[in-house]
PDB file of N, CA and C in Angstrom:
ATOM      1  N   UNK A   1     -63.156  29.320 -91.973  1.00 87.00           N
ATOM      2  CA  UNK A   1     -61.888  30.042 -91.903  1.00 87.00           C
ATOM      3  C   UNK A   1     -61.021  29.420 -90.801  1.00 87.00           C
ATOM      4  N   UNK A   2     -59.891  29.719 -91.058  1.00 83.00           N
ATOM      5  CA  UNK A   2     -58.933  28.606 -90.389  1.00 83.00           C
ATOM      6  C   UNK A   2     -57.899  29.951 -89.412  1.00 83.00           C
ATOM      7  N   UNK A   3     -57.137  29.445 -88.178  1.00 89.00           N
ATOM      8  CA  UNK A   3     -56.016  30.540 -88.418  1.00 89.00           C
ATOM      9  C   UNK A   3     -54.975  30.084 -87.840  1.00 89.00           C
ATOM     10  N   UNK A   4     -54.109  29.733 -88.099  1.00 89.00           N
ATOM     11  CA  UNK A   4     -52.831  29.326 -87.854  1.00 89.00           C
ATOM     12  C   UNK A   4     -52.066  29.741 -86.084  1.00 89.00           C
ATOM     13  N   UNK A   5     -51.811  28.873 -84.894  1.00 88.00           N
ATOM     14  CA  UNK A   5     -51.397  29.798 -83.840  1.00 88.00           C
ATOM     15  C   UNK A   5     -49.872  28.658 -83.344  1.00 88.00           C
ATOM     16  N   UNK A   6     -49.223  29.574 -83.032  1.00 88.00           N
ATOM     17  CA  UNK A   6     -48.039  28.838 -82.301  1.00 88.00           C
ATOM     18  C   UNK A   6     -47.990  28.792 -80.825  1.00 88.00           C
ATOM     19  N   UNK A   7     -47.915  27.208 -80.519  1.00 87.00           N
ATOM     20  CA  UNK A   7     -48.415  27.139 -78.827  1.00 87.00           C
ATOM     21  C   UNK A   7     -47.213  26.537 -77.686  1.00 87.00           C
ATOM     22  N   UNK A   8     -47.237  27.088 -76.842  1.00 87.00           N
ATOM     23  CA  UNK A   8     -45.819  26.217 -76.259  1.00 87.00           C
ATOM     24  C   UNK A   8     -46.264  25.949 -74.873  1.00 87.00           C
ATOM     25  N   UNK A   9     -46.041  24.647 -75.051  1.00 86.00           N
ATOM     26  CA  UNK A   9     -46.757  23.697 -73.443  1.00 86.00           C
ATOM     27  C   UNK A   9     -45.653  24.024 -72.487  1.00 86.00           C
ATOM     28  N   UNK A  10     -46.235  23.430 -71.161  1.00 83.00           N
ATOM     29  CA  UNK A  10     -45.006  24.061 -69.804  1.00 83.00           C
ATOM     30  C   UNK A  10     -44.492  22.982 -70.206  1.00 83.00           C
ATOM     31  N   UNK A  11     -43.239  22.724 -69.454  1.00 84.00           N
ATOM     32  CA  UNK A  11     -42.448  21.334 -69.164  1.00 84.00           C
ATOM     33  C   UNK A  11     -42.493  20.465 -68.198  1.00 84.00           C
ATOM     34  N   UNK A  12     -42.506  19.299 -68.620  1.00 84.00           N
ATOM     35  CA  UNK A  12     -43.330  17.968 -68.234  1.00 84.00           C
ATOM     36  C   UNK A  12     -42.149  17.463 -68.961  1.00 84.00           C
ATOM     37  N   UNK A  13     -42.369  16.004 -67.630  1.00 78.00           N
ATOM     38  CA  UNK A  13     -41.798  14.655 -67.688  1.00 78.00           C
ATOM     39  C   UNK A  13     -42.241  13.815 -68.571  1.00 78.00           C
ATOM     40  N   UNK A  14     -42.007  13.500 -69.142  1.00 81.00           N
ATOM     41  CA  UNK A  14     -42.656  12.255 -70.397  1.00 81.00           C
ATOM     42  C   UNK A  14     -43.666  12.427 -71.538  1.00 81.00           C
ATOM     43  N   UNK A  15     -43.085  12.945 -72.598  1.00 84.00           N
ATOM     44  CA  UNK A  15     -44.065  12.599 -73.589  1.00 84.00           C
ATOM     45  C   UNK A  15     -44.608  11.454 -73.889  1.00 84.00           C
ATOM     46  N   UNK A  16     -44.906  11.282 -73.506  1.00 91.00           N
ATOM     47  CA  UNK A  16     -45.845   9.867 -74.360  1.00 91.00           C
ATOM     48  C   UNK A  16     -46.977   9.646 -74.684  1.00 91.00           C
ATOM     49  N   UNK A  17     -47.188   8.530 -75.574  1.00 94.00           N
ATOM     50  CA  UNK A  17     -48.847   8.417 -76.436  1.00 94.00           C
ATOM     51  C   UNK A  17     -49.381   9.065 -77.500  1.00 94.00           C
ATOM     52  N   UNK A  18     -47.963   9.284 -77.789  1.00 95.00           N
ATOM     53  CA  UNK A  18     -48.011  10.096 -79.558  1.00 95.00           C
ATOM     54  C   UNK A  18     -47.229   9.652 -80.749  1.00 95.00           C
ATOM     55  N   UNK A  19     -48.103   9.479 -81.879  1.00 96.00           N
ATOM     56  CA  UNK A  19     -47.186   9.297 -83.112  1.00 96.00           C
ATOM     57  C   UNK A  19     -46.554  10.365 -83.838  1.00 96.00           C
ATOM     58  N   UNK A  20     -45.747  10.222 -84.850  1.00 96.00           N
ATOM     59  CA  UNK A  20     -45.247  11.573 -85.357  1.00 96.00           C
ATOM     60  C   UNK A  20     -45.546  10.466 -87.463  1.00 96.00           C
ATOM     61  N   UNK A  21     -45.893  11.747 -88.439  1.00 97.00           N
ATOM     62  CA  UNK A  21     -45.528  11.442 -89.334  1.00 97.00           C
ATOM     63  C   UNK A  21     -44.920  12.814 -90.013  1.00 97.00           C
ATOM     64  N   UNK A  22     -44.263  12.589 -91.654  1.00 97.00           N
ATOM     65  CA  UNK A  22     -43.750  13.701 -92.041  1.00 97.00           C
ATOM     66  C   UNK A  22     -42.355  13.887 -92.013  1.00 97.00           C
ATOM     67  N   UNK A  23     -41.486  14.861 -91.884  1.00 94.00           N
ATOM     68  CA  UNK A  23     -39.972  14.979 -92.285  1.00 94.00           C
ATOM     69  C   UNK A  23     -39.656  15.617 -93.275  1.00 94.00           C
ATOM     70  N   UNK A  24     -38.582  15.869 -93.312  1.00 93.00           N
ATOM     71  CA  UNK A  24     -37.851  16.388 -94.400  1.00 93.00           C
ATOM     72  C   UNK A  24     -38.090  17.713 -94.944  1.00 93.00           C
ATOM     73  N   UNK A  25     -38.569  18.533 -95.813  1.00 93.00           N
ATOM     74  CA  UNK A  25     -39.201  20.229 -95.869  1.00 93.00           C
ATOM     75  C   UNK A  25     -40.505  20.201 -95.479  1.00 93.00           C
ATOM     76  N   UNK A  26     -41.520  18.872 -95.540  1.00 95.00           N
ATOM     77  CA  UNK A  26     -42.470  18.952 -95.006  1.00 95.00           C
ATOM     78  C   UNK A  26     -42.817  19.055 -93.612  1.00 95.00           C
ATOM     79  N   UNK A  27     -42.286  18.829 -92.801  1.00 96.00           N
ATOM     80  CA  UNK A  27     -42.254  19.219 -91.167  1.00 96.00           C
ATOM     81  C   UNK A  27     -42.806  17.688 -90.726  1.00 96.00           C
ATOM     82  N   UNK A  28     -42.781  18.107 -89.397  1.00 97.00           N
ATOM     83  CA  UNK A  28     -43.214  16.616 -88.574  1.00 97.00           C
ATOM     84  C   UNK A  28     -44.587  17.429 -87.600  1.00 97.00           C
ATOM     85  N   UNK A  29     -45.775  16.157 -88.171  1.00 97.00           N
ATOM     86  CA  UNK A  29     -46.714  16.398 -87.770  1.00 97.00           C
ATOM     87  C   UNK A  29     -47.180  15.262 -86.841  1.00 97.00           C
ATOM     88  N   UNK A  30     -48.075  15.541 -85.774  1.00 96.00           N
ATOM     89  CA  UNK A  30     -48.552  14.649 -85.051  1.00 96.00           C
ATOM     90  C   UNK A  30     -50.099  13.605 -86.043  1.00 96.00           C
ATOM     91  N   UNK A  31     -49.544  12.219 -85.602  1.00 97.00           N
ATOM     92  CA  UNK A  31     -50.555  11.402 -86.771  1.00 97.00           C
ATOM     93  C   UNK A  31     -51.532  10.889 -85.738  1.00 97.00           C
ATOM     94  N   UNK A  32     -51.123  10.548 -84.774  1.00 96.00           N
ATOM     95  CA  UNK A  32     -51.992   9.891 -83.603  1.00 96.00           C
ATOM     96  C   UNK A  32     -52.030  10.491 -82.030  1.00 96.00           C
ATOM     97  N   UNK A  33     -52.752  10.535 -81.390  1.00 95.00           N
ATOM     98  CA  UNK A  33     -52.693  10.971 -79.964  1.00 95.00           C
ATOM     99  C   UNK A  33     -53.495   9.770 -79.151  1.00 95.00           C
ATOM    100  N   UNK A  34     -52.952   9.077 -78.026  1.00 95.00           N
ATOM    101  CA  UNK A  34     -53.642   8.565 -77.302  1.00 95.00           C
ATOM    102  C   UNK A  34     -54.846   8.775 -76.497  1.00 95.00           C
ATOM    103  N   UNK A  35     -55.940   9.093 -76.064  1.00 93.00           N
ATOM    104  CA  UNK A  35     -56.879   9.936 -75.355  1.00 93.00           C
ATOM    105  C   UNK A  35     -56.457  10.130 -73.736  1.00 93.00           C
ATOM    106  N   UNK A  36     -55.936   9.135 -73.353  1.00 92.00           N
ATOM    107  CA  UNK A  36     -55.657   9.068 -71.848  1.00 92.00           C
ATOM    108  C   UNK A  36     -53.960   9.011 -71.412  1.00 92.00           C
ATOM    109  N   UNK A  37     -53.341   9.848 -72.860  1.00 92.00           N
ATOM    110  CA  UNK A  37     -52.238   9.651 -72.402  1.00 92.00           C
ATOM    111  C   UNK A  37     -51.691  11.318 -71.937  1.00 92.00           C
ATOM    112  N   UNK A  38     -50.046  10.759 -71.339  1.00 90.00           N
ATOM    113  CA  UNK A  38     -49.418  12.658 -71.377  1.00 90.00           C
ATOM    114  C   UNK A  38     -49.797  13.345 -72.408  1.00 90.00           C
ATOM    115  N   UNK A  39     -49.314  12.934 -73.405  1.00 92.00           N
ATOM    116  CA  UNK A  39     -49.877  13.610 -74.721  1.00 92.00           C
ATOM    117  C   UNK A  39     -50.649  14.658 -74.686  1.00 92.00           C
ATOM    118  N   UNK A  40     -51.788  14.216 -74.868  1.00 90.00           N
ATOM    119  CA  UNK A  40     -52.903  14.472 -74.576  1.00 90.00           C
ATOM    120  C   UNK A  40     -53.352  15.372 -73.653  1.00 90.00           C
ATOM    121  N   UNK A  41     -53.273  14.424 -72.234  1.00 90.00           N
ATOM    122  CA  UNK A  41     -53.840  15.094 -70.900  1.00 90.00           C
ATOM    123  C   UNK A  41     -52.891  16.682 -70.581  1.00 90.00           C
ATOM    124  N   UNK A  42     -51.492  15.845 -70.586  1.00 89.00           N
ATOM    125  CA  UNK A  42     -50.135  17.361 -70.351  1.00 89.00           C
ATOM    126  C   UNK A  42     -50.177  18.514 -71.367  1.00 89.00           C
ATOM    127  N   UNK A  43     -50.100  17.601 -72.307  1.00 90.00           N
ATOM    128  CA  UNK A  43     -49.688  18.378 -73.559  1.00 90.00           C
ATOM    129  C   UNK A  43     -50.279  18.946 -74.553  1.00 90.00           C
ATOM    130  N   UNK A  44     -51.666  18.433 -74.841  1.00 90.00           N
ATOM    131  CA  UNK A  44     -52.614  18.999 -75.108  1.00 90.00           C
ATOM    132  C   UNK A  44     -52.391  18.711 -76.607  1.00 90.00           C
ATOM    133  N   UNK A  45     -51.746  17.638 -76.862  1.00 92.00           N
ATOM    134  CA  UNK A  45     -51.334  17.713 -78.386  1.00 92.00           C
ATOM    135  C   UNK A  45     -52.554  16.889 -79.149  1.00 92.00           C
ATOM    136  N   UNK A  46     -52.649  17.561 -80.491  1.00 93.00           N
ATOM    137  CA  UNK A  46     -53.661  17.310 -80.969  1.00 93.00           C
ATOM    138  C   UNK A  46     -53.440  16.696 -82.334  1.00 93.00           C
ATOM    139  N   UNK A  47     -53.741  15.628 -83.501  1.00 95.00           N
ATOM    140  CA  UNK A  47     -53.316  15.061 -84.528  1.00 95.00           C
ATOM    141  C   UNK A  47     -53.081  16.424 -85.554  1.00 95.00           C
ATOM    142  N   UNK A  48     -52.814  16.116 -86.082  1.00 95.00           N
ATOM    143  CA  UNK A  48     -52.265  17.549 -87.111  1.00 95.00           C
ATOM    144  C   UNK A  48     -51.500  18.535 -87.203  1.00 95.00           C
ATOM    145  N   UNK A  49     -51.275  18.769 -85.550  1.00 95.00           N
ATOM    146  CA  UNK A  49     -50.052  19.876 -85.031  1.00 95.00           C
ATOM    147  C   UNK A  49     -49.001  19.663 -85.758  1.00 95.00           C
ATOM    148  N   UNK A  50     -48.415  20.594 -86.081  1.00 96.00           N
ATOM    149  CA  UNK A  50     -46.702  20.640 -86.494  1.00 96.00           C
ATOM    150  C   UNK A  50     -46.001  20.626 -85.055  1.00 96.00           C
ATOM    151  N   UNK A  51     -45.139  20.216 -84.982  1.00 94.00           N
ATOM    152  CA  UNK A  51     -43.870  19.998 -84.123  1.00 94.00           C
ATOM    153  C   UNK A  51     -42.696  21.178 -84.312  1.00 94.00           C
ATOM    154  N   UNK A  52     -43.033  22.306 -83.823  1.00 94.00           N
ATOM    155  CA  UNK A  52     -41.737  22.982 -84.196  1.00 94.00           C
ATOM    156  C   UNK A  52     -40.530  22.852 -84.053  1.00 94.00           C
ATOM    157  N   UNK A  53     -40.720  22.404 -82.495  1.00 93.00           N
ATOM    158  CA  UNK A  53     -39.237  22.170 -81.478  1.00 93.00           C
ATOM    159  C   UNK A  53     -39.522  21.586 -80.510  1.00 93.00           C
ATOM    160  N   UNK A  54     -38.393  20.914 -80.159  1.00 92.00           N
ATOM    161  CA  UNK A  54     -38.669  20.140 -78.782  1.00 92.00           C
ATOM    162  C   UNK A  54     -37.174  20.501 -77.628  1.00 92.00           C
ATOM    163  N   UNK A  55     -37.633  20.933 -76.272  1.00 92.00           N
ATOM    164  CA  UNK A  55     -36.647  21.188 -75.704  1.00 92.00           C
ATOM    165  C   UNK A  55     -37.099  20.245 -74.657  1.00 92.00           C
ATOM    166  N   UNK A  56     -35.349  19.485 -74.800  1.00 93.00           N
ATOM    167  CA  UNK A  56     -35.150  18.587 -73.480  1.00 93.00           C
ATOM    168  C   UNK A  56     -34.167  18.556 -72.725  1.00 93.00           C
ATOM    169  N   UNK A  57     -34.379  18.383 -71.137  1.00 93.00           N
ATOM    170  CA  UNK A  57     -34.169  19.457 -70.716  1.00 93.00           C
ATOM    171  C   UNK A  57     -32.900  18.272 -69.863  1.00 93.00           C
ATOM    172  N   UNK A  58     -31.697  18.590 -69.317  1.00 94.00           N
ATOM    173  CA  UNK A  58     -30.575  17.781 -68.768  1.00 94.00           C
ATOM    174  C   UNK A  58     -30.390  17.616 -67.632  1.00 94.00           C
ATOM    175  N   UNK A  59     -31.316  18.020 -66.924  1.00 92.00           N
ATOM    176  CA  UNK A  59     -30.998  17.913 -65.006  1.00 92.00           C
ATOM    177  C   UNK A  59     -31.314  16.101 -64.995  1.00 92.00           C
ATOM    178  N   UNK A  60     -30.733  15.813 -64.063  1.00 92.00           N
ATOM    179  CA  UNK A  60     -31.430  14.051 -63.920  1.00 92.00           C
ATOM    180  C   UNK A  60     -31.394  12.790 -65.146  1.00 92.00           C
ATOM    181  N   UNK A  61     -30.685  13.862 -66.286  1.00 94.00           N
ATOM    182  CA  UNK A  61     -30.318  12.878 -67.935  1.00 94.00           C
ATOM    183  C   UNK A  61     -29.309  11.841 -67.143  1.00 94.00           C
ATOM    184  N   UNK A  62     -29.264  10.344 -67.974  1.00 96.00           N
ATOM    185  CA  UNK A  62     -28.259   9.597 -68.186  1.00 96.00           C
ATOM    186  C   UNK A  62     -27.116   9.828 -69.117  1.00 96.00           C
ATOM    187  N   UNK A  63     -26.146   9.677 -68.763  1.00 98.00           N
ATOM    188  CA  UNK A  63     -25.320  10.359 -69.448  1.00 98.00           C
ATOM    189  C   UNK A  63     -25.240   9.516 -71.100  1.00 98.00           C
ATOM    190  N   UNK A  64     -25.340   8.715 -71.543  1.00 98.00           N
ATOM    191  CA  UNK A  64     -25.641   7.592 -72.248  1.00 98.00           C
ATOM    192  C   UNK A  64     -26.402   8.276 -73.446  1.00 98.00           C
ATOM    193  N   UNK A  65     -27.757   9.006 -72.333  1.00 96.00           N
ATOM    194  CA  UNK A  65     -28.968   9.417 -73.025  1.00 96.00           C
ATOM    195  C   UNK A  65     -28.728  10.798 -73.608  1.00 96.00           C
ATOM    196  N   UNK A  66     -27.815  11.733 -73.006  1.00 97.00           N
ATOM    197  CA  UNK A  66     -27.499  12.662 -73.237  1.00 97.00           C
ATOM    198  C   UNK A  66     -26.894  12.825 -74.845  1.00 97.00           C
ATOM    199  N   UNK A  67     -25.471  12.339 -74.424  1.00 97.00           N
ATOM    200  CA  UNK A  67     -24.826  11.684 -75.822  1.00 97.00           C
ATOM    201  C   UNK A  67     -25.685  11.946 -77.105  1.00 97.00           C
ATOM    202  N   UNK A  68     -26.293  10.180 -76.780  1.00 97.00           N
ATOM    203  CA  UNK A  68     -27.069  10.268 -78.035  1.00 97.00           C
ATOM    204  C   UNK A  68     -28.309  11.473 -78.446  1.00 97.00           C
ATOM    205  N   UNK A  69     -28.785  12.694 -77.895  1.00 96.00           N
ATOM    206  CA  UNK A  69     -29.752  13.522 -78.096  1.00 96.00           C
ATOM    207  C   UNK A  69     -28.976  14.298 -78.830  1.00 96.00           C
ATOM    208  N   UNK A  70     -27.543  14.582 -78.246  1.00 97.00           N
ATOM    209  CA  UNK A  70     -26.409  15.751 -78.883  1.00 97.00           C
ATOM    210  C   UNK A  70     -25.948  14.722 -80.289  1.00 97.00           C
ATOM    211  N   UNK A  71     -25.949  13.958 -80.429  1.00 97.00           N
ATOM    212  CA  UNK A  71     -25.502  13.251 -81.519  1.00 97.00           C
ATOM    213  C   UNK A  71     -26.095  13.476 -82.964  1.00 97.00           C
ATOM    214  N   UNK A  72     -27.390  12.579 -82.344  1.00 96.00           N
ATOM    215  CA  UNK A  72     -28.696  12.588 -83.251  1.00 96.00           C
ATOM    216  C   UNK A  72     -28.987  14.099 -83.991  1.00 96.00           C
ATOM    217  N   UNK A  73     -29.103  15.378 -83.246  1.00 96.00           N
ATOM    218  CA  UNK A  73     -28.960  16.653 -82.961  1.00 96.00           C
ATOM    219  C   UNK A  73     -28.268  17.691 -84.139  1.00 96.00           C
ATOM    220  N   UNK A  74     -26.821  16.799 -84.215  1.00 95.00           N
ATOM    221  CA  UNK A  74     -25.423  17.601 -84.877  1.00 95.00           C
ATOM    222  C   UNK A  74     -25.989  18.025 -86.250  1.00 95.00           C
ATOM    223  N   UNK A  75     -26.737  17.360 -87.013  1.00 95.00           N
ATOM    224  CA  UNK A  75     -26.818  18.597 -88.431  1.00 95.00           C
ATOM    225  C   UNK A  75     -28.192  18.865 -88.539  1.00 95.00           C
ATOM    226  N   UNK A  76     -29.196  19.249 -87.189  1.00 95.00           N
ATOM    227  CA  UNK A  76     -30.135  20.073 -87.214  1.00 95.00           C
ATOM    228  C   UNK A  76     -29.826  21.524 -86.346  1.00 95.00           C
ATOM    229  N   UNK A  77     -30.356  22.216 -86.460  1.00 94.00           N
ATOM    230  CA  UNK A  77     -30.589  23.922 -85.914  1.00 94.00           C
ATOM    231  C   UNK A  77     -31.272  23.660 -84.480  1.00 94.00           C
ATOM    232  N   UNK A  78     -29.938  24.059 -84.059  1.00 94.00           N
ATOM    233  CA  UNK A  78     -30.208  24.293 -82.390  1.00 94.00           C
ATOM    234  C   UNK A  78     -30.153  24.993 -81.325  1.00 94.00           C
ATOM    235  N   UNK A  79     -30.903  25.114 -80.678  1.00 94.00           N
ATOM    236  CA  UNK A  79     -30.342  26.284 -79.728  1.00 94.00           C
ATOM    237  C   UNK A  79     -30.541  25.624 -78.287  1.00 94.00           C
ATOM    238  N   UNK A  80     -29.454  26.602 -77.414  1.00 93.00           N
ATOM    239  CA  UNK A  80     -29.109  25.685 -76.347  1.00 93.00           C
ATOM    240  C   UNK A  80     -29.122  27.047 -74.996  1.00 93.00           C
ATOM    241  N   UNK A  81     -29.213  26.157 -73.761  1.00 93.00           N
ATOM    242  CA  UNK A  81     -29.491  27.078 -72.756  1.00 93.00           C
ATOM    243  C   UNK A  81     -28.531  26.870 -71.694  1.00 93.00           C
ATOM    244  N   UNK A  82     -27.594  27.907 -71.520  1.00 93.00           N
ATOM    245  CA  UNK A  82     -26.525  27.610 -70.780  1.00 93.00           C
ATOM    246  C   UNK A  82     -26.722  27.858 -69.134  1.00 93.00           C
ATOM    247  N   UNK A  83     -25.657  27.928 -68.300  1.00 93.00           N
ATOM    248  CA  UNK A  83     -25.492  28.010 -66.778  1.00 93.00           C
ATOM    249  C   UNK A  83     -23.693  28.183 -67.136  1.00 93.00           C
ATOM    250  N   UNK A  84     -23.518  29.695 -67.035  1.00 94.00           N
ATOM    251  CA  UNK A  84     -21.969  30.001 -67.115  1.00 94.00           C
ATOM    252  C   UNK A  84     -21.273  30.663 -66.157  1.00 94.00           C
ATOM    253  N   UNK A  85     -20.410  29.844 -65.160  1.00 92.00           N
ATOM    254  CA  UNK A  85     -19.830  30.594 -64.199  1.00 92.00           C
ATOM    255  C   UNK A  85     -18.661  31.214 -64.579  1.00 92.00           C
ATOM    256  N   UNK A  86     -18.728  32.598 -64.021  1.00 91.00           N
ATOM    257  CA  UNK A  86     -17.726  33.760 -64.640  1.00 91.00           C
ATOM    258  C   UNK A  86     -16.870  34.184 -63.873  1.00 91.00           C
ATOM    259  N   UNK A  87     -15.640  34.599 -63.459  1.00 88.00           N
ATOM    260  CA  UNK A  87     -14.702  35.136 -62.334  1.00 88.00           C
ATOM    261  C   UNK A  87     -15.057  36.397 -62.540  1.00 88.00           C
ATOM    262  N   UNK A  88     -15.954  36.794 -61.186  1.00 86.00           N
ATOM    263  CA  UNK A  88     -16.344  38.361 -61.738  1.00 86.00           C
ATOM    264  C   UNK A  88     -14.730  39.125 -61.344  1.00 86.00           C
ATOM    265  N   UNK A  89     -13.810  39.132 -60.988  1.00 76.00           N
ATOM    266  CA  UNK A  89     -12.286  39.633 -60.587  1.00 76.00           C
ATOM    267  C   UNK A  89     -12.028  40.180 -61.936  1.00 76.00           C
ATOM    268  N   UNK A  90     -11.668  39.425 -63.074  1.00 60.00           N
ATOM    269  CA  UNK A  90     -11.404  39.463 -64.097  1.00 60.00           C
ATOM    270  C   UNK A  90     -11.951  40.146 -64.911  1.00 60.00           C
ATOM    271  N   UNK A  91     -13.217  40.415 -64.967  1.00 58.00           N
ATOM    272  CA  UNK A  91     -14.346  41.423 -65.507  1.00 58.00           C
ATOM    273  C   UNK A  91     -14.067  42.603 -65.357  1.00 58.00           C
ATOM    274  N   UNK A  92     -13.607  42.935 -63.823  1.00 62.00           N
ATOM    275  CA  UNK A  92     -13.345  44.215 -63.303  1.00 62.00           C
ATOM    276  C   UNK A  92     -12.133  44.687 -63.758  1.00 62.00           C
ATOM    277  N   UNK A  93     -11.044  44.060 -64.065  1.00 61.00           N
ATOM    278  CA  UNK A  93      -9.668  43.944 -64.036  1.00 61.00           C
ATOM    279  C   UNK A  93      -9.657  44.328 -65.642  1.00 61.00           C
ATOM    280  N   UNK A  94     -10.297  43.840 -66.687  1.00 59.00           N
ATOM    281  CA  UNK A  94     -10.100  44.158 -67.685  1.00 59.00           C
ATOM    282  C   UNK A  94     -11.654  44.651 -68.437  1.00 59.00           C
ATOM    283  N   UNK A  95     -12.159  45.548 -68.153  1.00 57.00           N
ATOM    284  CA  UNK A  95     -13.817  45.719 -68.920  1.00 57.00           C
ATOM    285  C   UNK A  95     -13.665  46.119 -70.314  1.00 57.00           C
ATOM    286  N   UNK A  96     -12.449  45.776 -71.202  1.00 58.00           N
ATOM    287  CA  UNK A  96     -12.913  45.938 -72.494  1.00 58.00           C
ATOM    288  C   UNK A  96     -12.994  44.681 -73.057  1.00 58.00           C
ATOM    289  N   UNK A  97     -12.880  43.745 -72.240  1.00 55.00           N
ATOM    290  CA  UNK A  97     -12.837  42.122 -72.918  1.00 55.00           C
ATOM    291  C   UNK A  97     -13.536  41.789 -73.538  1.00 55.00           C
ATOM    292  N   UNK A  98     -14.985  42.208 -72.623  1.00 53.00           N
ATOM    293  CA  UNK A  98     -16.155  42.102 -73.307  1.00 53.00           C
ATOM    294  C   UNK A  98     -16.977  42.136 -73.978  1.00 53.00           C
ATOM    295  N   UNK A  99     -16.316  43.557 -74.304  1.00 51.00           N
ATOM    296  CA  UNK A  99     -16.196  44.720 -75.163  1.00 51.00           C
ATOM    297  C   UNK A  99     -15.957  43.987 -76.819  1.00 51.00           C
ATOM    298  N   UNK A 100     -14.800  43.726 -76.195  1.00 47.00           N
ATOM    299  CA  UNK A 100     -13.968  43.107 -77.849  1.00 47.00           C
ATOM    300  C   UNK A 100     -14.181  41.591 -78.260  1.00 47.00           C
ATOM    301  N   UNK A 101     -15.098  41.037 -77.065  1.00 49.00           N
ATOM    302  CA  UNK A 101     -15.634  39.857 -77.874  1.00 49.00           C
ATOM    303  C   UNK A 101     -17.148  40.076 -78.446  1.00 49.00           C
ATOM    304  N   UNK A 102     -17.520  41.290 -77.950  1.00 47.00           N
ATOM    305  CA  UNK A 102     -19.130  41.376 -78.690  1.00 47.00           C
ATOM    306  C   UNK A 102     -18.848  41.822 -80.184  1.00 47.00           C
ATOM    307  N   UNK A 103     -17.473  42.334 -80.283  1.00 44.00           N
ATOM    308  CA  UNK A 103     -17.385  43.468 -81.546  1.00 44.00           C
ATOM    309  C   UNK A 103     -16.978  41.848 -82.765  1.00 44.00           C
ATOM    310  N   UNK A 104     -16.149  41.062 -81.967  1.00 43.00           N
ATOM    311  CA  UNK A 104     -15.379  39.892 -83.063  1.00 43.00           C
ATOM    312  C   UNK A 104     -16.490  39.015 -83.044  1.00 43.00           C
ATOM    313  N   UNK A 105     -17.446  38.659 -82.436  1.00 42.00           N
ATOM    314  CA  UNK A 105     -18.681  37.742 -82.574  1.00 42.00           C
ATOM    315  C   UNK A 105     -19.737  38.283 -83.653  1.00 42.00           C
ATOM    316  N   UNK A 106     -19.741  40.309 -83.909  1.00 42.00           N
ATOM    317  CA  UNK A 106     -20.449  40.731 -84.585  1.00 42.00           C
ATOM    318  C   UNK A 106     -20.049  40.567 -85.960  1.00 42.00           C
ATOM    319  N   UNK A 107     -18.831  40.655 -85.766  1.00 45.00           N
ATOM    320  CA  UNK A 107     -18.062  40.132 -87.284  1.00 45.00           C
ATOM    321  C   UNK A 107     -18.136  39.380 -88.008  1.00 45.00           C
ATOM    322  N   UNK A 108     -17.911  38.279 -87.646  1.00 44.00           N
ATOM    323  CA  UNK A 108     -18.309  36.869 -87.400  1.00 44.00           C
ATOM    324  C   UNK A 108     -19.744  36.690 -88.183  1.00 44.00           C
ATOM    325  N   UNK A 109     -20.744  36.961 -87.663  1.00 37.00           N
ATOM    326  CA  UNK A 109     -22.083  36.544 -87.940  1.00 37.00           C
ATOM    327  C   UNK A 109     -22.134  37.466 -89.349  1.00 37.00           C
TER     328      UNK A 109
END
C-alpha cells in the first residue's frame, strides 16, 4: 500500500544535483538525484517526486536573473509574496477605501 504526502523543504541556496523529467498535464517529476549533492543532502529529494512548486526567492537576485524567472513564468500560475509600504495617514483619513476595494476585487473574481 502506497500513500501519497505533500512535503515542503525549508529554503536553501542552491538546488543542485537533480534531473527533472515530464511536463505538460503530466507534471514534472524528479528522474535523477545525485547522492552527495544539495538535492539530496538539503532537500531530501528523492527520484519520483512530483515537483509541485518552486519558490525563488529575490533578496541578493541579479537583476538579469530576475527578468528572465518573471518572463519564463508569464503563462504559468503564480503566486507571489509581497513587502507593501502603506501611508498609514491616509488609511485613517479615509477607512472606507478599503472597504470599497475588498467589495470591487470581490466582484471581480
Amino acid at each position: 500500500e502506497t500513500m501519497e504526502v505533500t512535503l515542503k523543504t525549508e529554503a536553501e541556496a542552491g538546488a543542485s544535483g537533480f534531473s527533472v523529467k515530464g511536463g505538460g498535464n503530466e507534471g514534472i517529476f524528479i528522474k535523477k538525484v545525485l547522492k552527495e549533492s544539495p538535492a539530496s543532502k538539503i532537500f531530501s529529494l528523492r527520484e519520483g517526486d512530483q515537483l509541485l512548486s518552486a519558490t525563488i526567492f529575490f533578496d541578493n537576485i541579479k537583476y538579469e536573473d530576475a527578468l528572465k524567472i518573471l518572463q519564463y513564468s508569464e503563462p504559468y500560475r503564480v503566486q507571489f509574496s509581497l513587502k507593501r509600504k502603506i501611508v498609514v495617514q491616509e488609511e485613517i483619513e479615509h477607512p472606507t477605501a478599503q472597504y470599497k476595494k475588498e467589495r470591487i476585487s470581490q466582484v471581480d473574481i
